[in-house]
mmCIF file of C-alpha atoms in Angstrom:
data_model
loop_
_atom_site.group_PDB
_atom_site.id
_atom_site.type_symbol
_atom_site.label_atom_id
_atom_site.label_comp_id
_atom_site.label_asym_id
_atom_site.label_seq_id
_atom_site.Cartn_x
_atom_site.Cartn_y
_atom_site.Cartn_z
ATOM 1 C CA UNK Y 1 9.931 41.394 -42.184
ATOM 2 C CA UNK Y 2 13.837 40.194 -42.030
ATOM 3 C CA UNK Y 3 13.030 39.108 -38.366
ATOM 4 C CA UNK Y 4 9.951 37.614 -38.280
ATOM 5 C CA UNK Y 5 11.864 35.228 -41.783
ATOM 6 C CA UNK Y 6 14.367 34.673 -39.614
ATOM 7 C CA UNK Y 7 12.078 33.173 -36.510
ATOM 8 C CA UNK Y 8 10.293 30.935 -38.925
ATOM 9 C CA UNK Y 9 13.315 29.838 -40.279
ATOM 10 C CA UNK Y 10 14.830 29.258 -37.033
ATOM 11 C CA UNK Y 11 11.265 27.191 -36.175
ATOM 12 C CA UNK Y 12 12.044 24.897 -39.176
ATOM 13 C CA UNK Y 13 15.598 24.216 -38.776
ATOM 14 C CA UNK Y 14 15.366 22.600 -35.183
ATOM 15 C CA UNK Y 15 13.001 20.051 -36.401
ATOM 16 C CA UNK Y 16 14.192 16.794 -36.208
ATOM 17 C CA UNK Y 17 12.828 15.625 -39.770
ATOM 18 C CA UNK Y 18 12.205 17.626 -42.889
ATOM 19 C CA UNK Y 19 8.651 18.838 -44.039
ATOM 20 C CA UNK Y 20 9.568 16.448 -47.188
ATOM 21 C CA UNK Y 21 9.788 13.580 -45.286
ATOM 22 C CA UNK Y 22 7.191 14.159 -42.832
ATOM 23 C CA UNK Y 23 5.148 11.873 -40.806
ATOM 24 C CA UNK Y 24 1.833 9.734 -41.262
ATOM 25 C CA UNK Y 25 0.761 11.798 -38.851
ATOM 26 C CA UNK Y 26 1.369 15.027 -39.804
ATOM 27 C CA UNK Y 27 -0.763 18.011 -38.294
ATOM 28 C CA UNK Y 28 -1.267 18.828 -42.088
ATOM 29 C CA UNK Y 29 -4.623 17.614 -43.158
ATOM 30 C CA UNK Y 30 -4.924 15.475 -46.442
ATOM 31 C CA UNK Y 31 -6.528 18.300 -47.860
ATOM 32 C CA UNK Y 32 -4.695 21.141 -47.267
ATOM 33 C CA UNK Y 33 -1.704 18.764 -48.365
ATOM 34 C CA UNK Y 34 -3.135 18.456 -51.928
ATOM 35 C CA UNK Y 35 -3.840 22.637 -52.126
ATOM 36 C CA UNK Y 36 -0.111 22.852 -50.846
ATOM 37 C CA UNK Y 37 0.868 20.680 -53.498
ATOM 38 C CA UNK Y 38 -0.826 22.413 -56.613
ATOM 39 C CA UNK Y 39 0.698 25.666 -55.349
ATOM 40 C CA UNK Y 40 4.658 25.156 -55.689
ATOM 41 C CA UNK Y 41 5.022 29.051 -55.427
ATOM 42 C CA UNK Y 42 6.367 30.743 -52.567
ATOM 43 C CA UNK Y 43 4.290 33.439 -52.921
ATOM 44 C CA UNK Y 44 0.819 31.910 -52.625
ATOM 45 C CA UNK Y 45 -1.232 32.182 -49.245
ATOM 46 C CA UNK Y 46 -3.473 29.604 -48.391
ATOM 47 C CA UNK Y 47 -6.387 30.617 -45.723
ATOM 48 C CA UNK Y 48 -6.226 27.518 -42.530
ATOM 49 C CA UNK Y 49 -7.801 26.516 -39.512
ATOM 50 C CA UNK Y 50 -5.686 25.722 -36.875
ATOM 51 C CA UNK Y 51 -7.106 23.388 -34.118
ATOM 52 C CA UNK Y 52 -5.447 23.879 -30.530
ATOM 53 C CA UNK Y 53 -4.142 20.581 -28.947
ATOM 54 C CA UNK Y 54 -5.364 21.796 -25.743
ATOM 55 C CA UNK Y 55 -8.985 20.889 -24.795
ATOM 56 C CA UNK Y 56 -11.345 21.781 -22.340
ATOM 57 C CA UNK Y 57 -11.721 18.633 -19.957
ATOM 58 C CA UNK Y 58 -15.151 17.401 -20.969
ATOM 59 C CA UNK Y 59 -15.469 15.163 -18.120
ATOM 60 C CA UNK Y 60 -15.289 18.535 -15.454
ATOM 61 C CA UNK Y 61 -17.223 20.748 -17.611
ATOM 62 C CA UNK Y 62 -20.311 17.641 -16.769
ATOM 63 C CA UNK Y 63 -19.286 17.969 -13.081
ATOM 64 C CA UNK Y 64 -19.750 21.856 -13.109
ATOM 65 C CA UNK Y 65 -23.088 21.801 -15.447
ATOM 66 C CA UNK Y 66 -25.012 18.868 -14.262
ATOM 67 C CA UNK Y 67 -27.483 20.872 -11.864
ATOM 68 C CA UNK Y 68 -27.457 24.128 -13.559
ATOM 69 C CA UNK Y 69 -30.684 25.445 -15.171
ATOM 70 C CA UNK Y 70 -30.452 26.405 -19.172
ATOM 71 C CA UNK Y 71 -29.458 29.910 -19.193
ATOM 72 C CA UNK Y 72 -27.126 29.133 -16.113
ATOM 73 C CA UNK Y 73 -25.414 26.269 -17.825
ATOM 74 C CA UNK Y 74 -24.838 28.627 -20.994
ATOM 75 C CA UNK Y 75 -23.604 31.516 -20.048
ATOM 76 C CA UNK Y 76 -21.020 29.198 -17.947
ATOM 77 C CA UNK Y 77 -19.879 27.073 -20.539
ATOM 78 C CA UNK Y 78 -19.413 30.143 -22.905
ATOM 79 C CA UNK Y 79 -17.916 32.194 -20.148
ATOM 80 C CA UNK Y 80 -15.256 28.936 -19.009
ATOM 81 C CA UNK Y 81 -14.614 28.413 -23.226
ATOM 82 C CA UNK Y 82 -13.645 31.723 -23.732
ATOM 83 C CA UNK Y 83 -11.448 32.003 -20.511
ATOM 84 C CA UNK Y 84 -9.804 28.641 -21.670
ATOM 85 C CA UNK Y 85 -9.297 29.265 -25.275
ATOM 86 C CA UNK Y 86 -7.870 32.499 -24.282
ATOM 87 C CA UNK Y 87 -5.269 31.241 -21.717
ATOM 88 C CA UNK Y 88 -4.253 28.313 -24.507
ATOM 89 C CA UNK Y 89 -3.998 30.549 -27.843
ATOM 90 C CA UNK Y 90 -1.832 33.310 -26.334
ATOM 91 C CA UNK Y 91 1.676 32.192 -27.497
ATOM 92 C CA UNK Y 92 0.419 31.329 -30.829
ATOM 93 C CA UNK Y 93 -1.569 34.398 -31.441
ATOM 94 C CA UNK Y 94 1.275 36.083 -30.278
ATOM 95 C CA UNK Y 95 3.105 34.863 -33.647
ATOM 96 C CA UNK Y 96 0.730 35.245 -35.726
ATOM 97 C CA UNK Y 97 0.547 38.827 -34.701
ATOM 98 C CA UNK Y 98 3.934 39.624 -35.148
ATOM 99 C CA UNK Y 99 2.971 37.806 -38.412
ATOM 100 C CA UNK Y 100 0.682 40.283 -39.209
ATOM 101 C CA UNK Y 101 3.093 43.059 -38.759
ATOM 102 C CA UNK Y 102 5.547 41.439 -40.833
ATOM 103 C CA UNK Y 103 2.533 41.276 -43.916
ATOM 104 C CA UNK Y 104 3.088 37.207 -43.641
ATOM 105 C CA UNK Y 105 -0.003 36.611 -41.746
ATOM 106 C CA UNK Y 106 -3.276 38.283 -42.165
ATOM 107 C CA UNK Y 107 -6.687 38.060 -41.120
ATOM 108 C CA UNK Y 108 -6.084 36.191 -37.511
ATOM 109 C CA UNK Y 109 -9.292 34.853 -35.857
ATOM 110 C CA UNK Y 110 -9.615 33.766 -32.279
ATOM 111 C CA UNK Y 111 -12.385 30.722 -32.179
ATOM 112 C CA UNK Y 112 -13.613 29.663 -28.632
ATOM 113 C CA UNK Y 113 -16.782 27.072 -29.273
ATOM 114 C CA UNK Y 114 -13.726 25.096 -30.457
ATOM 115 C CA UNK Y 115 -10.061 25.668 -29.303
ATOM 116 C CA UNK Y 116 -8.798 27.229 -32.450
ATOM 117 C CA UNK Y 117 -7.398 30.370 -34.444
ATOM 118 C CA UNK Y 118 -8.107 30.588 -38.292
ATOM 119 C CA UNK Y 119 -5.545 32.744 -40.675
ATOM 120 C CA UNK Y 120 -4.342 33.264 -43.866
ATOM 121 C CA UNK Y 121 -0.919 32.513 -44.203
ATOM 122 C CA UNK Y 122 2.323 31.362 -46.170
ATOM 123 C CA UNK Y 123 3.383 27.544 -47.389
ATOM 124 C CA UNK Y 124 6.515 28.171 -45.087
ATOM 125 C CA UNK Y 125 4.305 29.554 -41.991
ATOM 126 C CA UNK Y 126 2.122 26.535 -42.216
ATOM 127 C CA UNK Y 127 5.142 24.205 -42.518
ATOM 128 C CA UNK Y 128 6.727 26.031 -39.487
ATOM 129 C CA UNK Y 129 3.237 26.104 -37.164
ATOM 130 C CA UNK Y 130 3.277 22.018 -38.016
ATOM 131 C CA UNK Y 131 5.929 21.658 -35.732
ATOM 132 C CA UNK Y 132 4.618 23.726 -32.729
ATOM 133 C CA UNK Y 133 3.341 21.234 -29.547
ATOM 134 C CA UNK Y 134 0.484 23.328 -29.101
ATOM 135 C CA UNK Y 135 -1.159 22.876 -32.470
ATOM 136 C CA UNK Y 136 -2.940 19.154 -32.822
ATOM 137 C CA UNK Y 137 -4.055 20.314 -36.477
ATOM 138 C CA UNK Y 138 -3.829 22.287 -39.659
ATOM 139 C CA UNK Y 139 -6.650 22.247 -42.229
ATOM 140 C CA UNK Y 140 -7.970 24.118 -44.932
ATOM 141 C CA UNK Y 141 -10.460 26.744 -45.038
ATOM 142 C CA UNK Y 142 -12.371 24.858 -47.232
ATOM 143 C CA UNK Y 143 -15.651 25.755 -49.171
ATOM 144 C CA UNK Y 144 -18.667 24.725 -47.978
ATOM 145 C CA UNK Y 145 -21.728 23.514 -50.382
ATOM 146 C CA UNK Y 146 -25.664 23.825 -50.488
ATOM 147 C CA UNK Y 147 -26.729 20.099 -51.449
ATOM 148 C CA UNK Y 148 -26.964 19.842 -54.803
ATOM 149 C CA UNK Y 149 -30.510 21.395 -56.656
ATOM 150 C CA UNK Y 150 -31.516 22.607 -53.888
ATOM 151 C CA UNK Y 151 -32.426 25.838 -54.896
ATOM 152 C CA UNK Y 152 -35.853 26.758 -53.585
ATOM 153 C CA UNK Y 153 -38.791 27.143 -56.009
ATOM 154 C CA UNK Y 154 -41.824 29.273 -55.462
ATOM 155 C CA UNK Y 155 -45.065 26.939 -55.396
ATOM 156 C CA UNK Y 156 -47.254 28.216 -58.500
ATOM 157 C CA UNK Y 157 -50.507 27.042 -56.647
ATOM 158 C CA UNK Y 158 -51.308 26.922 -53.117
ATOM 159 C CA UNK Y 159 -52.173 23.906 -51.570
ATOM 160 C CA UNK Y 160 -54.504 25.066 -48.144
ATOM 161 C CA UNK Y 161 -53.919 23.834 -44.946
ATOM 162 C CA UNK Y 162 -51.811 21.715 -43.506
ATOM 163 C CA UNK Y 163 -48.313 20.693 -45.532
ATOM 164 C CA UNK Y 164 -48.039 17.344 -46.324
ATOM 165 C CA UNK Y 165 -44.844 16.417 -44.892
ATOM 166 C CA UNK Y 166 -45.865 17.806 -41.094
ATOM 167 C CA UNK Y 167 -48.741 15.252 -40.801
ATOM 168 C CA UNK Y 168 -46.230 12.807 -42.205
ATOM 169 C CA UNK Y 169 -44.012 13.074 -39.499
ATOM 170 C CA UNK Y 170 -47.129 13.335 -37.397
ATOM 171 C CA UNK Y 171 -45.615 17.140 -35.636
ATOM 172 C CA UNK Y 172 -49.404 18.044 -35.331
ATOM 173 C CA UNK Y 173 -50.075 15.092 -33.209
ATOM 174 C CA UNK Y 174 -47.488 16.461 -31.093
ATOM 175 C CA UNK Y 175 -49.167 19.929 -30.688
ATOM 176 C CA UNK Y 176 -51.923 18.641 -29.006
ATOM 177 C CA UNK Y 177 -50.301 15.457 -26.802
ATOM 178 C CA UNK Y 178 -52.700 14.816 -24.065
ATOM 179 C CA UNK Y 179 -54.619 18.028 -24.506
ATOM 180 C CA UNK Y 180 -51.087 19.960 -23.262
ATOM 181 C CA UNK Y 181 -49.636 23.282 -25.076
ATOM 182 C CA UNK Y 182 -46.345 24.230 -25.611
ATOM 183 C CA UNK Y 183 -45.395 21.637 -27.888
ATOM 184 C CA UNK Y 184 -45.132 23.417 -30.833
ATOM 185 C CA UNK Y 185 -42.191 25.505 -30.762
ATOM 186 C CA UNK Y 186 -43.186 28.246 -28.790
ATOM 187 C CA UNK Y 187 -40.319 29.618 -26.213
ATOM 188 C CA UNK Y 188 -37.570 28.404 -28.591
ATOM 189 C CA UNK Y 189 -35.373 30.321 -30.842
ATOM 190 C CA UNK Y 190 -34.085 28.117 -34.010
ATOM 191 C CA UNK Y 191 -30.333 29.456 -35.769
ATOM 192 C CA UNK Y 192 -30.429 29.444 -39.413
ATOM 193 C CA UNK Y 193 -27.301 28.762 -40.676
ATOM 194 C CA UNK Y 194 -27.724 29.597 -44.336
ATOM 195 C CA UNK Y 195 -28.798 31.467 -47.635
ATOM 196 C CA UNK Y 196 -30.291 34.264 -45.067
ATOM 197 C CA UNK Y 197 -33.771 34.190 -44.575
ATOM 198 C CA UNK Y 198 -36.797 36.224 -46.120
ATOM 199 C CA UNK Y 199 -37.795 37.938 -42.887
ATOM 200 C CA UNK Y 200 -40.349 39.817 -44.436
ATOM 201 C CA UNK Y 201 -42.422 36.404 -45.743
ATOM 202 C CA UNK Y 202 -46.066 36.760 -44.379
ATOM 203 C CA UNK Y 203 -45.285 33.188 -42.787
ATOM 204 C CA UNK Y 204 -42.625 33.949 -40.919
ATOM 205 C CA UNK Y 205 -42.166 37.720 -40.066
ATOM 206 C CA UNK Y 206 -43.616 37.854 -37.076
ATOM 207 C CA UNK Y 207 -41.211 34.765 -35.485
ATOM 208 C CA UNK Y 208 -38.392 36.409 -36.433
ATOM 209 C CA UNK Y 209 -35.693 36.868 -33.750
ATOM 210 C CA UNK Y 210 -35.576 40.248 -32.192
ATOM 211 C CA UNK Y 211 -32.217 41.345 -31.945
ATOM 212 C CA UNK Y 212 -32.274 44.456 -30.847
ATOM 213 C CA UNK Y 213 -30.776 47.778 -32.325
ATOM 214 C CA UNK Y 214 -27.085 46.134 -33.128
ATOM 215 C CA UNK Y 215 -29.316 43.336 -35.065
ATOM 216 C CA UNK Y 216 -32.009 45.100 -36.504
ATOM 217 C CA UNK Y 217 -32.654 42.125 -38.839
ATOM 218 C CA UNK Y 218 -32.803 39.331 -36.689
ATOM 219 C CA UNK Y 219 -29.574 37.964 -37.507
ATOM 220 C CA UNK Y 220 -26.249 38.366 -39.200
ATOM 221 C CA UNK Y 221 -24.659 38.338 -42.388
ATOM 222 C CA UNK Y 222 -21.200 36.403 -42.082
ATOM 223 C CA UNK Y 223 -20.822 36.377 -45.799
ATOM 224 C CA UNK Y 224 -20.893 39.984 -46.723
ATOM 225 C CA UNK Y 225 -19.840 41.443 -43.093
ATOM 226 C CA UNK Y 226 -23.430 43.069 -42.324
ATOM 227 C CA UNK Y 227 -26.545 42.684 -40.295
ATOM 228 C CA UNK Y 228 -28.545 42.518 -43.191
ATOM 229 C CA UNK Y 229 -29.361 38.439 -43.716
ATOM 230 C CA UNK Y 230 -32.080 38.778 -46.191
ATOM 231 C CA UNK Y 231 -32.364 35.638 -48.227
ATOM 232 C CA UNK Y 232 -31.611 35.990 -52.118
ATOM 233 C CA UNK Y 233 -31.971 32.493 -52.756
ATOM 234 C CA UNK Y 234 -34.467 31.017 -51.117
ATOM 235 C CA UNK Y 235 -32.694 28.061 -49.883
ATOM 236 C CA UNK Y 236 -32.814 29.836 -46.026
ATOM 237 C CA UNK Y 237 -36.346 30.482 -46.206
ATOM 238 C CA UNK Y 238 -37.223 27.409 -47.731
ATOM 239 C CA UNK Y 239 -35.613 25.919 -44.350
ATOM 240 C CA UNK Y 240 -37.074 28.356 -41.984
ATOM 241 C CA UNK Y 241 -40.834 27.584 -43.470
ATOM 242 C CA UNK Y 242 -40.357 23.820 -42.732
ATOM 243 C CA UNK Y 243 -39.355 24.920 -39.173
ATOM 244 C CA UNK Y 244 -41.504 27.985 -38.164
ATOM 245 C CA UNK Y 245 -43.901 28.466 -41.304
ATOM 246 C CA UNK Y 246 -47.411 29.782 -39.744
ATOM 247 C CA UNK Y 247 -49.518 28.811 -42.703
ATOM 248 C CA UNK Y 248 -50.530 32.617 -42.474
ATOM 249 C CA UNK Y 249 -50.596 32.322 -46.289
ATOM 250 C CA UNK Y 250 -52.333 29.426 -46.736
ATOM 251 C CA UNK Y 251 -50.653 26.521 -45.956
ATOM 252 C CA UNK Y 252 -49.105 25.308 -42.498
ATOM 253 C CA UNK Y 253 -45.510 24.342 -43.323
ATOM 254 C CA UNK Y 254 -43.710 24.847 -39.947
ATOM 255 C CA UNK Y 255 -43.057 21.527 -37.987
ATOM 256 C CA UNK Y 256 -42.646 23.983 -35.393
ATOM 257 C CA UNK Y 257 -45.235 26.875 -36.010
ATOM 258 C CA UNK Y 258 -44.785 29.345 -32.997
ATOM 259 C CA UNK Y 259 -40.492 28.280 -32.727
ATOM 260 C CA UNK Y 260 -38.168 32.086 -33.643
ATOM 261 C CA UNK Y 261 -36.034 31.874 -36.412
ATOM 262 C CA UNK Y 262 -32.673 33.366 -35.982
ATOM 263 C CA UNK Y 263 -31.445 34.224 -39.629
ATOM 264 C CA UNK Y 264 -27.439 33.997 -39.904
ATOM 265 C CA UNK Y 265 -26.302 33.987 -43.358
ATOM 266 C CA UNK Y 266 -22.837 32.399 -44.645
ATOM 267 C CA UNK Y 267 -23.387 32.068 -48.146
ATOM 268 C CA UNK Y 268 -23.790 34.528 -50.811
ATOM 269 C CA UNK Y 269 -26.738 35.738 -53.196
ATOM 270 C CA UNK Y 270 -26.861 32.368 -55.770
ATOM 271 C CA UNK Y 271 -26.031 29.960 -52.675
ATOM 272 C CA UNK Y 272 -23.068 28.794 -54.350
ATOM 273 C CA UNK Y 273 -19.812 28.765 -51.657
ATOM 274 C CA UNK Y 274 -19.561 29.658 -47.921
ATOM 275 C CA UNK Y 275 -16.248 29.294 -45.968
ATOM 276 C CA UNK Y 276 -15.894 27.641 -43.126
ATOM 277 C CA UNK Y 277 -14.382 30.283 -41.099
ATOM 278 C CA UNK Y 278 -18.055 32.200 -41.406
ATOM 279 C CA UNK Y 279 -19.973 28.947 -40.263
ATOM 280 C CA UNK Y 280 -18.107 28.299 -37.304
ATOM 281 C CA UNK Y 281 -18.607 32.153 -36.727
ATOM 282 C CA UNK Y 282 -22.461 31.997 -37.231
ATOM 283 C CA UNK Y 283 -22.632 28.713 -34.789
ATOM 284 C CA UNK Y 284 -20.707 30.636 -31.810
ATOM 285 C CA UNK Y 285 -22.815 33.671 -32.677
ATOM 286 C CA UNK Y 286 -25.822 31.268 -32.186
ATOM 287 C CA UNK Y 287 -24.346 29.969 -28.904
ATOM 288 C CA UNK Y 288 -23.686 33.109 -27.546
ATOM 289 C CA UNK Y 289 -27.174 34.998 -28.816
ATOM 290 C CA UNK Y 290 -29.250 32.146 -27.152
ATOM 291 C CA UNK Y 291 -30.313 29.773 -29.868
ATOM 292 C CA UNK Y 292 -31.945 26.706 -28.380
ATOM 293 C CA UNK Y 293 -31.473 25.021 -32.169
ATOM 294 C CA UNK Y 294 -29.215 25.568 -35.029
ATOM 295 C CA UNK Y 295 -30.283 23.816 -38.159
ATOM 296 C CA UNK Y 296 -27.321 23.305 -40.445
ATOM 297 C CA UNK Y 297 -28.635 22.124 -44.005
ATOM 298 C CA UNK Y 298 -24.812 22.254 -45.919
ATOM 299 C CA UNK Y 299 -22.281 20.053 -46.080
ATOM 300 C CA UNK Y 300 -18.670 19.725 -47.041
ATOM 301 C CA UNK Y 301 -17.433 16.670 -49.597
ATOM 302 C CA UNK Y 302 -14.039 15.289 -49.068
ATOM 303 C CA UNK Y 303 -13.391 16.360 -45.991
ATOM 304 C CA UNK Y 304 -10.213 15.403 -44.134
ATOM 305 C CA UNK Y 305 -9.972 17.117 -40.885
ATOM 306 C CA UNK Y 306 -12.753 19.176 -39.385
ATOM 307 C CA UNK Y 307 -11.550 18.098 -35.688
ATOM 308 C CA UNK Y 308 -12.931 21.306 -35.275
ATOM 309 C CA UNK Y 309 -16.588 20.673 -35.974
ATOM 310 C CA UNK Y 310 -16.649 17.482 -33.290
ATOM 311 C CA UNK Y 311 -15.261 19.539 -30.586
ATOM 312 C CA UNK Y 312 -17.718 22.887 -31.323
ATOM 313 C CA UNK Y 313 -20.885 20.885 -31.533
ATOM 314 C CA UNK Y 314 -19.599 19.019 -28.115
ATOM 315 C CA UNK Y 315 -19.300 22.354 -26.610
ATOM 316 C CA UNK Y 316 -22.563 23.442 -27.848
ATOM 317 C CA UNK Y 317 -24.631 20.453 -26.326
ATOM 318 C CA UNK Y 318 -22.363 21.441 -23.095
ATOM 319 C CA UNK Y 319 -24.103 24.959 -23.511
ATOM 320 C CA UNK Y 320 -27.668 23.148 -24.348
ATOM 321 C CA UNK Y 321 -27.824 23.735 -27.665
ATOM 322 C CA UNK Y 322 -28.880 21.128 -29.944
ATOM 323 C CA UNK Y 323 -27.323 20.836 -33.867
ATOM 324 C CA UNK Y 324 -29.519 19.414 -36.349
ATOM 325 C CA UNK Y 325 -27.119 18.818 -39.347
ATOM 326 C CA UNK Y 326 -28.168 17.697 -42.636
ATOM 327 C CA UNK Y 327 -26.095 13.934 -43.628
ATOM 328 C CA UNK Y 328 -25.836 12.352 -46.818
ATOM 329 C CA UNK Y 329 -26.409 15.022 -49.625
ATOM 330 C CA UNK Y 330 -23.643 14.408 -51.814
ATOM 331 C CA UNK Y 331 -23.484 11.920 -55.078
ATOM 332 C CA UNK Y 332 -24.307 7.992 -54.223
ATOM 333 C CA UNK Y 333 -23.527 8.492 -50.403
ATOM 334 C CA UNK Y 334 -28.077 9.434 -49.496
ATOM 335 C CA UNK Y 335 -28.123 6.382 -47.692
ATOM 336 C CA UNK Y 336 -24.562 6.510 -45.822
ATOM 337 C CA UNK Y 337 -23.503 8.134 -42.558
ATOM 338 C CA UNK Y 338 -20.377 9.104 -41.136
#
């Protein structure tokens, strides 16, 4: 413990200008700033993300994937992430290992869809891994949010046939383009990032993702640590109807009827908070299991940093995968993008 004090001290002491009197462009997000701030106590840990200045050169990952076929291109650029993320984050995970052994550090977690390493940590660990070259930034682990009232309600009455809102976006003129097939999900596995899902609804069990015998569920539970996603909320399975929902109950919801939902739950049972530490875990999961789609119907106000999101959902269109990301679902902002 004396030792490890003593290297962070020693980190601090050669800086050239005090953590008081820091610059406008501190590696300290806004955010975590203001949680620093409201925490004066030297005893307080504060759970960050830590965002690598090293990044994979984007322009020679395009050179190496441009003729590859799907499955090729993914298992290269998760493969060639990994091997990079690993080669940049040894030093650092180094400290925060020795960290760990001195009980100032806990929970370390290597990230390779984006260069990066969350932790929980001390006010004078986070002011000594500020000053360290190979760190571009520090952010919080902030909580993540369902939009607001958007709890899912079960329909008293059923309304037969086709839902309203898949003519509306005219997905069943799709289906049947020019007489082809094909257009309608089938072959393609959609990630759930979310409540869970009910993959025992008569709509959707049977285009639930097989995962085998280490994911007997068809999916994962970030939020509780287990393989068991069921939804206890509805909000998942409200989103996994609109995308896959057969109609085998009565009414056709899916925009995507034949599509395989992928359940990967990150918040808990009354959809309240997720971290996110457990979403960027459930989108590499989704990489890396062989999502096609990962729908992502959350959202985070105030945010400051999340340099981390950017570069992961770069490095999943690298991979093929395509992010559909809800916008917009916070207070006046409906109509504004960012």
């Amino acid at each position: 413990m004396k030792r490890f004090t003593m290297i962070v001290a020693l980190v601090l002491s050669i800086c050239s200008f005090s953590f008081a009197q820091r610059s406008t462009f501190s590696k300290i997000t806004p955010d975590l700033q203001e949680e620093l701030d409201k925490q004066p106590s030297t005893d307080k840990t504060f759970s960050v993300i830590i965002t690598m200045t090293d990044e994979y050169d984007q322009a020679q990952m395009a050179h190496e994937i441009q003729y590859m076929k799907s499955e090729e291109r993914r298992s290269y650029v998760v493969d060639e992430l990994k091997r990079f993320s690993k080669a940049s984050q040894s030093d650092l995970l180094q400290l925060l290992n020795e960290g760990v052994r001195s009980e100032i550090v806990k929970d370390v977690k290597s990230f390779w869809l984006f260069n990066g390493i969350s932790c929980t940590t001390t006010r004078e660990m986070i002011e000594a891994l500020s000053q360290r070259k190979d760190i571009a930034v520090i952010d919080i682990d902030r909580v993540v949010m369902l939009p607001d009232n958007e709890k899912a309600t079960e329909v008293t009455e059923a309304i037969r046939g086709l839902a309203w809102h898949v003519s509306q976006v005219h997905a069943n003129d799709v289906w049947a383009y020019n007489g082809a097939s094909g257009y309608d999900g089938i072959g393609v596995v959609v990630a759930i990032i979310d409540t869970g899902v009910n993959y025992n609804h008569v709509d959707l069990s049977d285009h639930m993702w097989n995962g085998g015998d280490e994911y007997p569920n068809h999916g994962y539970d970030f939020f509780s640590k287990d393989n068991d996603p069921m939804d206890e909320y509805g909000h998942g399975t409200h989103c996994a109807g609109i995308t896959a929902g057969d109609g085998t109950s009565g009414t056709q919801t899916g925009i995507a009827p034949n599509a395989t939902i992928m359940a990967l739950k990150v918040f808990g049972g009354e959809g309240s908070e997720a971290s996110t530490n457990d979403i960027l875990e459930a989108m590499s999961f989704a990489v890396e299991h062989g999502a096609d789609i990962v729908n992502l119907s959350l959202g985070s106000a105030g945010a400051s940093g999340n340099v981390f999101y950017r570069q992961a959902f770069v490095n999943m269109m690298n991979a093929n995968v395509v992010a559909s990301v809800a916008a917009g679902n916070y207070g006046q902002n409906y109509d504004t993008y960012s």
